[in-house]
Amino acid sequence: MVAREAIIRPKTKGYVANYCGSFTEKFFYFNPDDRPTSHKLTKFRAWQRKAVNNLIPTMDILSQRYPRLFDDALNCWSCNQHLETNESLWLCPINLEVLRPHIVGYTQDLLSYIRRTCDHGDFLLTQEINNNAIFRFFLSPSGVMPPPDATSPFYLTCRQVITHDFSTLFRGKYKNKKTLHNTILLKFYELTQLIKRIIWKPRNNNFKTWKIAHRVTKHTYRQYRRKHKRSRLTHNSQVSRTKQ
């Protein structure tokens, strides 16, 4: 389980306006494996915590933990034009274009799914999806719409936050409340997993290839920590003697 305190709510205008608190909190209890415990669930829950708190191990975070170890590998693995951060990971122009056809496919599947399972009210669904703030950039021709930014519902989606933009697509279409809630959580899970698979997985594979080429292993991290721990202890000892 994830404590409510683990769900960080940045106090930005865009976030507050779009944040759907009840569904986001339900999502942090959502179990895609349908078993009380599993390796898949453990990994999913860890990813949720990292994503919502901007703690995915991007290069800015790794360089803070291991200064100088990644000096020549700090930039975005897709475009190499900017420092890689949690924010830039999801908003990199190259990543957005790579993601575009996959979001188009997701919205087509979503349209078919809702029409097949809903009880009523789907006659405007195509328009609702096309105009939805999460999908509008990806469903428009390249260069027509401005790309998402850090206040956009798409960025919040990447951070595992369910927005009103997303939940509104399902409201009024299902008579049963439990069916409505389960559908929102399931389809949001599928969307976030898609984004992770298309953006994060290739990036992580590139980083693994770099580590192999530069012989960076778990032992390297342990050795680095031990070395710098000794350095800090020596420095503190020298400072203490100087003060005496």
Short mmCIF file of N, CA and C in Angstrom, two decimals, residues 2 18 21 43 56 63 68 93 127 144 163 173-174 205 214 222 238:
data_model
loop_
_atom_site.label_atom_id
_atom_site.label_comp_id
_atom_site.label_asym_id
_atom_site.label_seq_id
_atom_site.Cartn_x
_atom_site.Cartn_y
_atom_site.Cartn_z
N VAL A 2 0.27 2.35 -0.44
CA VAL A 2 0.98 3.61 -0.51
C VAL A 2 0.26 4.63 0.36
N ASN A 18 -6.35 20.62 -12.55
CA ASN A 18 -6.57 19.35 -13.23
C ASN A 18 -6.57 18.14 -12.31
N GLY A 21 -8.28 14.21 -7.25
CA GLY A 21 -7.73 13.60 -6.05
C GLY A 21 -8.24 12.21 -5.74
N LYS A 43 7.07 -3.82 -8.37
CA LYS A 43 7.74 -2.94 -9.32
C LYS A 43 6.83 -1.78 -9.72
N ILE A 56 12.37 9.49 -10.48
CA ILE A 56 12.88 8.52 -11.44
C ILE A 56 14.37 8.79 -11.63
N SER A 63 23.69 12.05 -11.11
CA SER A 63 24.91 12.87 -10.98
C SER A 63 25.02 13.49 -9.59
N ARG A 68 30.68 13.27 -10.75
CA ARG A 68 31.82 12.98 -11.64
C ARG A 68 31.75 11.60 -12.30
N PRO A 93 11.08 16.87 -27.06
CA PRO A 93 10.39 16.88 -28.36
C PRO A 93 10.55 15.58 -29.15
N GLN A 127 -15.40 13.22 -30.64
CA GLN A 127 -15.07 14.63 -30.47
C GLN A 127 -14.43 14.87 -29.10
N VAL A 144 1.17 21.66 -35.46
CA VAL A 144 -0.06 22.45 -35.36
C VAL A 144 -0.31 22.91 -33.93
N THR A 163 -6.16 13.13 -13.98
CA THR A 163 -6.72 14.47 -14.08
C THR A 163 -8.20 14.41 -14.42
N LYS A 173 -21.23 7.64 -18.71
CA LYS A 173 -21.32 6.57 -19.72
C LYS A 173 -21.56 5.20 -19.11
N TYR A 174 -21.44 5.11 -17.78
CA TYR A 174 -21.63 3.83 -17.10
C TYR A 174 -22.62 4.01 -15.95
N ASN A 205 17.46 1.30 -21.77
CA ASN A 205 18.31 0.39 -22.54
C ASN A 205 19.56 1.11 -23.05
N HIS A 214 31.26 1.51 -20.55
CA HIS A 214 32.15 2.21 -19.62
C HIS A 214 32.42 1.40 -18.35
N ARG A 222 29.08 0.76 -5.45
CA ARG A 222 29.51 0.46 -4.08
C ARG A 222 30.91 1.01 -3.81
N GLN A 238 40.03 16.12 9.69
CA GLN A 238 40.97 17.24 9.54
C GLN A 238 40.36 18.54 10.02
#
